[in-house]
Short mmCIF file of C-alpha atoms and ligand atoms in Angstrom, two decimals:
data_model
loop_
_atom_site.label_atom_id
_atom_site.label_comp_id
_atom_site.label_asym_id
_atom_site.label_seq_id
_atom_site.Cartn_x
_atom_site.Cartn_y
_atom_site.Cartn_z
CA MET B 1 -66.50 -82.51 61.95
CA HIS B 2 -67.62 -81.61 58.39
CA HIS B 3 -67.01 -84.23 55.78
CA PRO B 4 -68.31 -85.09 52.26
CA GLY B 5 -67.38 -88.75 52.51
CA ASN B 6 -68.93 -91.63 54.46
CA VAL B 7 -67.39 -92.74 57.69
CA PHE B 8 -67.63 -96.49 58.67
CA VAL B 9 -66.70 -97.68 62.10
CA VAL B 10 -66.08 -101.37 62.62
CA SER B 11 -65.76 -103.10 66.03
CA ALA B 12 -65.73 -106.78 67.04
CA PRO B 13 -64.47 -108.94 69.89
CA SER B 14 -60.92 -110.13 69.07
CA GLY B 15 -61.08 -113.25 66.86
CA ALA B 16 -64.52 -112.62 65.35
CA GLY B 17 -62.96 -112.16 61.93
CA LYS B 18 -62.73 -108.39 61.67
CA SER B 19 -59.27 -108.19 60.15
CA THR B 20 -60.22 -110.89 57.54
CA LEU B 21 -63.28 -108.92 56.58
CA VAL B 22 -61.78 -105.49 56.71
CA GLN B 23 -58.66 -106.35 54.72
CA ARG B 24 -60.77 -107.84 51.90
CA LEU B 25 -63.07 -104.88 51.92
CA VAL B 26 -60.47 -102.12 51.56
CA ARG B 27 -58.72 -104.19 48.82
CA SER B 28 -61.93 -104.61 46.85
CA VAL B 29 -63.93 -101.39 47.27
CA PRO B 30 -62.64 -98.31 45.41
CA ASP B 31 -62.33 -95.01 47.27
CA LEU B 32 -62.50 -96.61 50.67
CA VAL B 33 -59.54 -95.71 52.83
CA PHE B 34 -58.48 -97.67 55.93
CA SER B 35 -57.92 -95.33 58.89
CA ILE B 36 -54.41 -95.73 60.17
CA SER B 37 -54.38 -95.19 63.89
CA PHE B 38 -51.53 -94.09 66.13
CA THR B 39 -50.42 -96.65 68.72
CA THR B 40 -47.76 -97.09 71.39
CA ARG B 41 -47.63 -100.85 70.95
CA LYS B 42 -44.73 -102.37 68.96
CA PRO B 43 -45.29 -103.67 65.47
CA ARG B 44 -46.07 -107.36 65.21
CA PRO B 45 -44.10 -109.41 62.63
CA GLY B 46 -45.42 -108.43 59.14
CA GLU B 47 -46.88 -105.14 60.27
CA VAL B 48 -45.66 -102.03 58.54
CA ASP B 49 -45.37 -98.48 59.92
CA GLY B 50 -47.66 -96.15 58.02
CA ARG B 51 -49.74 -99.01 56.63
CA ASP B 52 -51.15 -100.84 59.70
CA TYR B 53 -50.43 -98.18 62.27
CA PHE B 54 -48.26 -95.18 62.90
CA TYR B 55 -46.01 -96.51 65.71
CA ILE B 56 -45.05 -93.83 68.25
CA ASP B 57 -43.72 -93.75 71.79
CA ASP B 58 -45.66 -92.76 74.96
CA GLU B 59 -44.09 -89.32 75.04
CA ARG B 60 -45.21 -88.50 71.56
CA PHE B 61 -48.66 -89.90 72.26
CA GLU B 62 -49.01 -87.79 75.31
CA ALA B 63 -47.92 -84.73 73.43
CA MET B 64 -50.62 -85.43 70.81
CA ILE B 65 -53.27 -85.78 73.55
CA ARG B 66 -52.25 -82.38 74.95
CA GLU B 67 -52.35 -80.72 71.53
CA GLY B 68 -55.85 -82.12 70.82
CA GLY B 69 -54.40 -84.24 68.14
CA PHE B 70 -56.86 -87.18 68.52
CA VAL B 71 -60.49 -87.43 67.52
CA GLU B 72 -60.65 -90.25 70.03
CA TRP B 73 -58.13 -92.36 71.95
CA VAL B 74 -58.15 -95.24 74.39
CA GLN B 75 -55.91 -97.47 76.46
CA VAL B 76 -56.48 -101.21 75.89
CA TYR B 77 -54.36 -104.30 76.59
CA GLY B 78 -51.75 -101.99 78.21
CA HIS B 79 -51.24 -99.84 75.12
CA ARG B 80 -52.66 -96.64 73.75
CA TYR B 81 -54.45 -96.33 70.41
CA GLY B 82 -55.84 -93.17 68.85
CA THR B 83 -57.33 -91.77 65.62
CA GLY B 84 -55.30 -88.78 64.43
CA ARG B 85 -57.43 -85.63 63.82
CA ASP B 86 -55.31 -84.12 60.98
CA TRP B 87 -55.03 -87.53 59.37
CA LEU B 88 -58.79 -88.20 59.43
CA GLU B 89 -59.60 -84.64 58.31
CA GLY B 90 -57.18 -84.97 55.41
CA VAL B 91 -58.74 -88.15 54.09
CA LEU B 92 -62.30 -86.88 54.51
CA ALA B 93 -61.50 -83.58 52.78
CA SER B 94 -60.42 -85.60 49.74
CA GLY B 95 -64.04 -86.84 49.45
CA ARG B 96 -63.12 -90.48 49.88
CA ASP B 97 -64.85 -92.84 52.37
CA VAL B 98 -62.99 -93.97 55.48
CA LEU B 99 -63.22 -97.10 57.52
CA LEU B 100 -62.09 -97.09 61.14
CA ASP B 101 -61.17 -100.32 62.90
CA ILE B 102 -61.59 -99.31 66.54
CA GLU B 103 -62.80 -100.84 69.76
CA THR B 104 -66.15 -100.13 71.38
CA THR B 105 -65.24 -97.28 73.73
CA GLY B 106 -63.46 -95.32 71.00
CA ALA B 107 -66.35 -96.04 68.58
CA GLN B 108 -68.82 -94.41 70.95
CA ASN B 109 -66.63 -91.40 71.44
CA LEU B 110 -66.19 -91.05 67.69
CA ARG B 111 -69.95 -91.12 67.21
CA LYS B 112 -70.14 -87.88 69.35
CA VAL B 113 -67.80 -86.15 66.91
CA ILE B 114 -69.22 -87.70 63.71
CA PRO B 115 -72.87 -88.46 64.45
CA ASP B 116 -73.66 -89.82 60.97
CA ALA B 117 -70.82 -92.36 61.09
CA ARG B 118 -72.21 -95.82 60.19
CA MET B 119 -71.35 -98.25 62.98
CA ILE B 120 -70.84 -101.86 62.21
CA PHE B 121 -70.36 -104.71 64.73
CA ILE B 122 -69.00 -108.08 63.70
CA LEU B 123 -70.58 -110.91 65.76
CA PRO B 124 -68.97 -114.36 66.23
CA PRO B 125 -71.54 -117.18 65.90
CA SER B 126 -71.07 -118.23 69.56
CA ALA B 127 -68.65 -118.10 72.44
CA ALA B 128 -67.38 -121.57 71.62
CA SER B 129 -66.64 -120.71 67.99
CA LEU B 130 -64.88 -117.47 69.04
CA GLU B 131 -62.62 -119.46 71.44
CA GLN B 132 -61.96 -121.98 68.64
CA ARG B 133 -60.90 -119.24 66.22
CA LEU B 134 -58.57 -117.66 68.70
CA ARG B 135 -56.91 -121.05 69.25
CA SER B 136 -56.71 -121.92 65.62
CA ARG B 137 -55.16 -118.52 64.81
CA GLY B 138 -52.29 -119.63 67.05
CA LYS B 139 -51.17 -116.12 68.00
CA ASP B 140 -52.18 -116.06 71.68
CA SER B 141 -51.27 -118.04 74.80
CA ASP B 142 -53.96 -119.78 76.88
CA GLU B 143 -53.83 -116.92 79.36
CA GLN B 144 -54.20 -114.36 76.54
CA ILE B 145 -57.17 -116.28 75.16
CA ALA B 146 -58.89 -116.30 78.60
CA ILE B 147 -58.37 -112.55 78.81
CA ARG B 148 -59.71 -112.01 75.30
CA MET B 149 -62.79 -114.15 76.01
CA ARG B 150 -63.61 -112.09 79.12
CA HIS B 151 -63.08 -108.87 77.18
CA ALA B 152 -65.25 -110.18 74.30
CA ARG B 153 -68.20 -110.48 76.64
CA HIS B 154 -67.89 -106.79 77.63
CA GLU B 155 -67.55 -105.74 74.05
CA LEU B 156 -70.56 -107.82 72.92
CA GLU B 157 -72.76 -106.15 75.53
CA LEU B 158 -72.34 -102.95 73.55
CA TYR B 159 -73.93 -104.23 70.29
CA PRO B 160 -77.04 -102.05 70.76
CA ALA B 161 -74.97 -98.95 70.04
CA TYR B 162 -74.29 -100.15 66.45
CA ASP B 163 -76.31 -99.64 63.31
CA TYR B 164 -75.46 -102.96 61.71
CA LEU B 165 -74.73 -106.33 63.19
CA VAL B 166 -72.89 -108.71 60.76
CA MET B 167 -72.68 -112.35 61.99
CA ASN B 168 -69.54 -113.92 60.71
CA ASP B 169 -70.45 -117.58 60.47
CA ASP B 170 -70.19 -118.26 56.77
CA LEU B 171 -67.38 -115.95 55.66
CA GLU B 172 -68.77 -115.32 52.17
CA ILE B 173 -72.17 -114.34 53.49
CA ALA B 174 -70.65 -112.09 56.15
CA TYR B 175 -68.45 -110.50 53.60
CA ARG B 176 -71.36 -109.79 51.17
CA GLN B 177 -73.40 -108.22 54.00
CA PHE B 178 -70.41 -106.11 55.08
CA GLU B 179 -69.79 -104.85 51.54
CA SER B 180 -73.45 -104.21 50.97
CA ILE B 181 -73.54 -101.83 53.91
CA VAL B 182 -70.89 -99.71 52.27
CA PHE B 183 -72.63 -99.65 48.85
CA ALA B 184 -76.09 -99.11 50.32
CA THR B 185 -74.82 -96.16 52.38
CA ARG B 186 -73.28 -94.66 49.21
CA ALA B 187 -76.68 -94.83 47.58
CA GLY B 188 -78.45 -93.09 50.50
CA ARG B 189 -80.86 -90.36 49.40
CA GLU B 190 -79.31 -87.62 51.44
CA ARG B 191 -75.92 -88.35 49.97
CA MET B 192 -77.10 -88.65 46.40
CA ALA B 193 -79.55 -85.74 46.42
CA PRO B 194 -77.12 -83.17 45.03
CA ALA B 195 -76.22 -85.53 42.19
CA ALA B 196 -79.84 -86.26 41.48
CA GLN B 197 -80.55 -82.54 41.42
CA ARG B 198 -77.71 -81.92 38.89
CA ILE B 199 -79.17 -84.63 36.69
CA LEU B 200 -82.59 -83.16 36.94
CA ASP B 201 -81.19 -79.70 36.05
CA SER B 202 -79.49 -81.14 33.00
CA PHE B 203 -82.89 -81.87 31.41
P1 ADP P 1 -60.00 -110.46 64.39
O1 ADP P 1 -59.35 -109.47 63.45
O2 ADP P 1 -61.48 -110.14 64.61
O3 ADP P 1 -59.27 -110.69 65.65
P2 ADP P 1 -59.24 -112.49 62.46
O4 ADP P 1 -59.72 -111.86 61.17
O5 ADP P 1 -57.80 -112.56 62.67
O6 ADP P 1 -60.03 -111.86 63.68
O7 ADP P 1 -59.86 -113.99 62.48
C1 ADP P 1 -59.62 -114.88 63.58
C2 ADP P 1 -59.41 -116.28 63.07
O8 ADP P 1 -60.64 -116.83 62.54
C3 ADP P 1 -58.46 -116.33 61.85
O9 ADP P 1 -57.68 -117.47 61.89
C4 ADP P 1 -59.37 -116.40 60.65
O10 ADP P 1 -58.80 -117.00 59.53
C5 ADP P 1 -60.57 -117.20 61.17
N1 ADP P 1 -61.84 -116.84 60.61
C6 ADP P 1 -62.32 -115.57 60.22
N2 ADP P 1 -63.55 -115.65 59.69
C7 ADP P 1 -63.94 -116.93 59.73
C8 ADP P 1 -65.17 -117.67 59.44
N3 ADP P 1 -66.29 -117.03 58.92
N4 ADP P 1 -65.18 -118.99 59.62
C9 ADP P 1 -64.09 -119.62 60.21
N5 ADP P 1 -62.92 -119.00 60.49
C10 ADP P 1 -62.85 -117.68 60.31
P1 5GP P 2 -54.46 -104.66 67.93
O1 5GP P 2 -53.40 -104.33 68.92
O2 5GP P 2 -54.95 -106.05 67.94
O3 5GP P 2 -54.03 -104.16 66.56
O4 5GP P 2 -55.67 -103.77 68.33
C1 5GP P 2 -56.32 -103.87 69.61
C2 5GP P 2 -57.65 -103.16 69.59
O5 5GP P 2 -57.51 -101.73 69.43
C3 5GP P 2 -58.59 -103.58 68.48
O6 5GP P 2 -59.88 -103.79 69.02
C4 5GP P 2 -58.62 -102.35 67.52
O7 5GP P 2 -59.89 -102.21 66.87
C5 5GP P 2 -58.44 -101.23 68.53
N1 5GP P 2 -57.93 -99.99 67.94
C6 5GP P 2 -56.91 -99.86 67.00
N2 5GP P 2 -56.79 -98.55 66.70
C7 5GP P 2 -57.61 -97.87 67.45
C8 5GP P 2 -57.89 -96.47 67.62
O8 5GP P 2 -57.33 -95.56 66.94
N3 5GP P 2 -58.85 -96.15 68.52
C9 5GP P 2 -59.52 -97.04 69.27
N4 5GP P 2 -60.45 -96.63 70.13
N5 5GP P 2 -59.28 -98.41 69.12
C10 5GP P 2 -58.32 -98.79 68.29
#
């Protein structure tokens, strides 16, 4: 998929602090758009259709699969999630950068379509601290927490597929690292070469 903007993919085991970091990043960094996925799960309290996700039913999701409407899609925790092709192409055509919050399987599939996507993995400091965060967040039952902890192990095993590993122990330091990846990517030579050439030509 051709694109002038940068593509960032962020994955993490549930509870590592990904939402905390991602929300702050998209609020603070100009021209960085959060990728709104399609999902068959119901909105949680406080979530807004068209801002957090596009909420659609199974039938519509299947129709989109048939039409090739997804760049990647997965089924996790009993629901389907996918990145809409038209939606992503539209954002990228506008020249802005896009950040996708997707799980590890989808992230690897996306990399096949967009090989220069920058892949970022958020690490919890330890298993114990991850469990503690899931408990203190207060959103999940004991059973849900046990499922998420088992799933976290599988997700963590995939860290070698990522370009950057941000350890979220001290939140401020983790955030600064996270933000730095975006700005450093924007300053990459290949990206900046046309601008540098224009400047040179102006002399
Ligand atoms: P995720 O989106 O990865 O599931 P959240 O952003 O919801 O995780 O964070 C899980 C919980 O951990 C939240 O209660 C959040 O406030 C807390 N948290 C996030 N980062 C840190 C950190 N660096 N130190 C301590 N607690 C944190
Ligand atoms: P949640 O239901 O908590 O919002 O999301 C559950 C998981 O699905 C998270 O790990 C999130 O990153 C992932 N996810 C959300 N949207 C997509 C998507 O479009 N594609 C893939 N592969 N994963 C997604």
